[in-house]
Short mmCIF file of C-alpha atoms in Angstrom, two decimals:
data_model
loop_
_atom_site.label_atom_id
_atom_site.label_comp_id
_atom_site.label_asym_id
_atom_site.label_seq_id
_atom_site.Cartn_x
_atom_site.Cartn_y
_atom_site.Cartn_z
CA UNK A 2 -4.60 -5.54 27.24
CA UNK A 3 -6.47 -7.66 24.73
CA UNK A 4 -4.48 -9.88 22.39
CA UNK A 5 -4.51 -8.52 18.86
CA UNK A 6 -4.52 -11.06 16.00
CA UNK A 7 -1.47 -10.88 13.75
CA UNK A 8 -1.20 -9.49 10.27
CA UNK A 9 0.03 -12.12 7.82
CA UNK A 10 2.51 -10.78 5.29
CA UNK A 11 2.81 -13.30 2.46
CA UNK A 12 5.87 -13.68 0.24
CA UNK A 13 3.67 -14.56 -2.72
CA UNK A 14 6.40 -15.47 -5.24
CA UNK A 15 8.03 -17.78 -2.71
CA UNK A 16 4.74 -19.55 -2.09
CA UNK A 17 3.50 -19.80 -5.66
CA UNK A 18 6.86 -21.13 -6.86
CA UNK A 19 6.70 -23.77 -4.10
CA UNK A 20 3.13 -24.59 -5.08
CA UNK A 21 4.07 -24.89 -8.75
CA UNK A 22 6.86 -27.36 -8.05
CA UNK A 23 4.99 -29.12 -5.24
CA UNK A 24 1.84 -30.06 -7.14
CA UNK A 25 2.14 -31.87 -10.48
CA UNK A 26 0.49 -30.11 -13.41
CA UNK A 27 -1.52 -33.26 -14.05
CA UNK A 28 -3.14 -32.92 -10.61
CA UNK A 29 -4.62 -29.46 -11.19
CA UNK A 30 -5.93 -28.37 -14.57
CA UNK A 31 -8.61 -25.95 -15.66
CA UNK A 32 -11.53 -27.21 -17.71
CA UNK A 33 -9.63 -26.38 -20.93
CA UNK A 34 -6.59 -28.40 -19.77
CA UNK A 35 -4.48 -25.41 -18.73
CA UNK A 36 -2.32 -26.17 -15.67
CA UNK A 37 -3.44 -24.38 -12.49
CA UNK A 38 -1.22 -26.25 -10.05
CA UNK A 39 0.41 -23.05 -8.74
CA UNK A 40 -2.98 -21.39 -8.32
CA UNK A 41 -4.42 -24.34 -6.44
CA UNK A 42 -1.38 -24.87 -4.24
CA UNK A 43 -1.02 -21.18 -3.44
CA UNK A 44 -4.68 -20.85 -2.49
CA UNK A 45 -4.51 -24.05 -0.42
CA UNK A 46 -1.54 -22.56 1.46
CA UNK A 47 -3.41 -19.31 2.11
CA UNK A 48 -6.47 -21.21 3.33
CA UNK A 49 -4.32 -23.21 5.74
CA UNK A 50 -2.62 -20.05 7.02
CA UNK A 51 -5.93 -18.25 7.50
CA UNK A 52 -7.41 -21.23 9.34
CA UNK A 53 -4.42 -21.94 11.58
CA UNK A 54 -2.98 -18.47 12.27
CA UNK A 55 -6.30 -16.69 12.93
CA UNK A 56 -5.01 -13.45 11.45
CA UNK A 57 -7.41 -10.59 10.93
CA UNK A 58 -5.34 -8.95 8.19
CA UNK A 59 -3.38 -10.33 5.24
CA UNK A 60 -1.23 -8.76 2.55
CA UNK A 61 0.30 -10.65 -0.37
CA UNK A 62 3.56 -9.02 -1.46
CA UNK A 63 4.49 -9.29 -5.12
CA UNK A 64 7.69 -8.84 -7.11
CA UNK A 65 7.39 -5.81 -9.35
CA UNK A 66 11.07 -6.23 -10.14
CA UNK A 67 12.65 -9.55 -9.20
CA UNK A 68 16.20 -8.25 -9.85
CA UNK A 69 16.19 -4.47 -9.27
CA UNK A 70 18.79 -2.48 -11.20
CA UNK A 71 19.92 -0.62 -8.09
CA UNK A 72 20.64 -3.92 -6.33
CA UNK A 73 22.53 -5.33 -9.34
CA UNK A 74 24.61 -2.10 -9.43
CA UNK A 75 25.61 -2.80 -5.82
CA UNK A 76 26.18 -6.52 -6.42
CA UNK A 77 26.47 -7.46 -10.13
CA UNK A 78 26.13 -11.19 -9.39
CA UNK A 79 22.76 -10.69 -7.68
CA UNK A 80 20.49 -13.51 -8.91
CA UNK A 81 22.69 -13.93 -11.99
CA UNK A 82 22.22 -17.70 -11.68
CA UNK A 83 18.50 -17.20 -12.44
CA UNK A 84 18.93 -15.11 -15.60
CA UNK A 85 17.47 -16.53 -18.79
CA UNK A 86 19.78 -16.36 -21.84
CA UNK A 87 17.46 -13.80 -23.48
CA UNK A 88 17.24 -11.79 -20.23
CA UNK A 89 14.64 -11.84 -17.51
CA UNK A 90 14.05 -14.50 -14.90
CA UNK A 91 14.00 -18.20 -15.62
CA UNK A 92 10.35 -19.09 -14.98
CA UNK A 93 8.62 -22.24 -16.21
CA UNK A 94 6.41 -21.54 -19.23
CA UNK A 95 3.34 -22.96 -17.52
CA UNK A 96 3.83 -20.93 -14.32
CA UNK A 97 3.89 -17.49 -15.97
CA UNK A 98 0.20 -17.52 -17.08
CA UNK A 99 -0.88 -18.67 -13.61
CA UNK A 100 0.36 -15.52 -11.83
CA UNK A 101 -2.37 -13.24 -13.29
CA UNK A 102 -4.94 -15.87 -12.30
CA UNK A 103 -3.61 -15.79 -8.72
CA UNK A 104 -3.86 -11.98 -8.73
CA UNK A 105 -7.43 -12.11 -10.09
CA UNK A 106 -8.50 -14.61 -7.42
CA UNK A 107 -6.89 -12.56 -4.63
CA UNK A 108 -8.69 -9.44 -5.89
CA UNK A 109 -11.99 -11.32 -6.16
CA UNK A 110 -11.81 -12.53 -2.56
CA UNK A 111 -10.59 -9.20 -1.20
CA UNK A 112 -6.99 -10.02 -0.24
CA UNK A 113 -4.70 -7.04 -0.73
CA UNK A 114 -1.68 -7.40 -2.99
CA UNK A 115 1.19 -4.92 -2.80
CA UNK A 116 4.25 -4.37 -4.92
CA UNK A 117 6.48 -1.42 -5.68
CA UNK A 118 8.17 -0.51 -8.94
CA UNK A 119 11.89 -1.25 -8.73
CA UNK A 120 11.52 -3.56 -5.72
CA UNK A 121 11.07 -7.23 -4.89
CA UNK A 122 8.42 -8.75 -2.66
CA UNK A 123 11.13 -9.12 0.01
CA UNK A 124 11.60 -5.35 0.08
CA UNK A 125 7.86 -4.80 0.42
CA UNK A 126 7.72 -7.35 3.24
CA UNK A 127 10.61 -5.62 5.02
CA UNK A 128 8.83 -2.27 4.84
CA UNK A 129 5.47 -3.65 5.96
CA UNK A 130 7.07 -5.60 8.82
CA UNK A 131 8.18 -2.33 10.45
CA UNK A 132 5.25 -0.10 9.49
CA UNK A 133 2.21 -2.27 10.24
CA UNK A 134 0.76 -2.63 13.73
CA UNK A 135 2.15 -5.68 15.50
CA UNK A 136 2.03 -8.57 15.83
CA UNK A 137 3.40 -9.35 12.38
CA UNK A 138 3.90 -12.80 10.87
CA UNK A 139 5.91 -12.96 7.64
CA UNK A 140 5.29 -16.13 5.64
CA UNK A 141 8.06 -17.28 3.30
CA UNK A 142 10.36 -20.06 2.23
CA UNK A 143 13.12 -17.49 1.66
CA UNK A 144 15.86 -17.68 4.28
CA UNK A 145 16.83 -14.05 3.59
CA UNK A 146 13.73 -13.00 5.50
CA UNK A 147 15.06 -14.28 8.83
CA UNK A 148 16.56 -10.79 9.13
CA UNK A 149 13.04 -9.38 9.69
CA UNK A 150 12.49 -11.32 12.92
CA UNK A 151 12.27 -8.93 15.88
CA UNK A 152 10.81 -10.04 19.20
CA UNK A 153 10.65 -6.45 20.46
CA UNK A 154 7.93 -5.47 17.92
CA UNK A 155 6.97 -8.54 17.62
CA UNK A 156 7.76 -9.76 14.10
CA UNK A 157 8.05 -13.50 13.45
CA UNK A 158 8.95 -15.50 10.37
CA UNK A 159 6.72 -18.42 9.54
CA UNK A 160 9.21 -20.39 7.50
CA UNK A 161 7.58 -22.82 5.07
CA UNK A 162 10.68 -24.81 4.18
CA UNK A 163 8.88 -28.05 5.04
CA UNK A 164 5.44 -26.88 3.93
CA UNK A 165 2.67 -24.74 5.36
CA UNK A 166 1.36 -27.59 7.50
CA UNK A 167 4.81 -27.88 9.14
CA UNK A 168 5.69 -24.21 9.63
CA UNK A 169 8.76 -23.24 11.56
CA UNK A 170 7.52 -20.35 13.72
CA UNK A 171 10.74 -18.37 14.15
CA UNK A 172 11.44 -15.78 16.79
CA UNK A 173 14.80 -14.22 17.79
CA UNK A 174 15.91 -17.44 19.50
#
């Protein structure tokens, strides 16, 4: 049987937050001076993953609801530490306008983005990890996603805790 290349399932919020905090705003600005550090870092990470993982498919999962009501009803403290005083998630002011730019670039280069109303990117990744043809490689810096690892399918977690260039390729062991 021929080896099939993996599908890369990207935890986009995890990666673009890492990119935002990993690259100083002064190092990546648009012509008008607007920071694009998250855009640049996120795209650099995707380029590295495409080059090194040799996947033939990629999906970028997005948060359509970073703190779903149904999850808060089950666990009222869920992500309470990240609530802004006026409600919503605490997100740096200069990151928020970069997310639509990331989405526009992904659309322009033909990379699929997926989200679902009332769900987080993690939920989308969990669904795709069991519904897409294997092998599956989930890319995230979120430790919660270790629960998706399943050697029998196979589903691996490419944990980016130390950066995309130093991935921890995690299997059941």
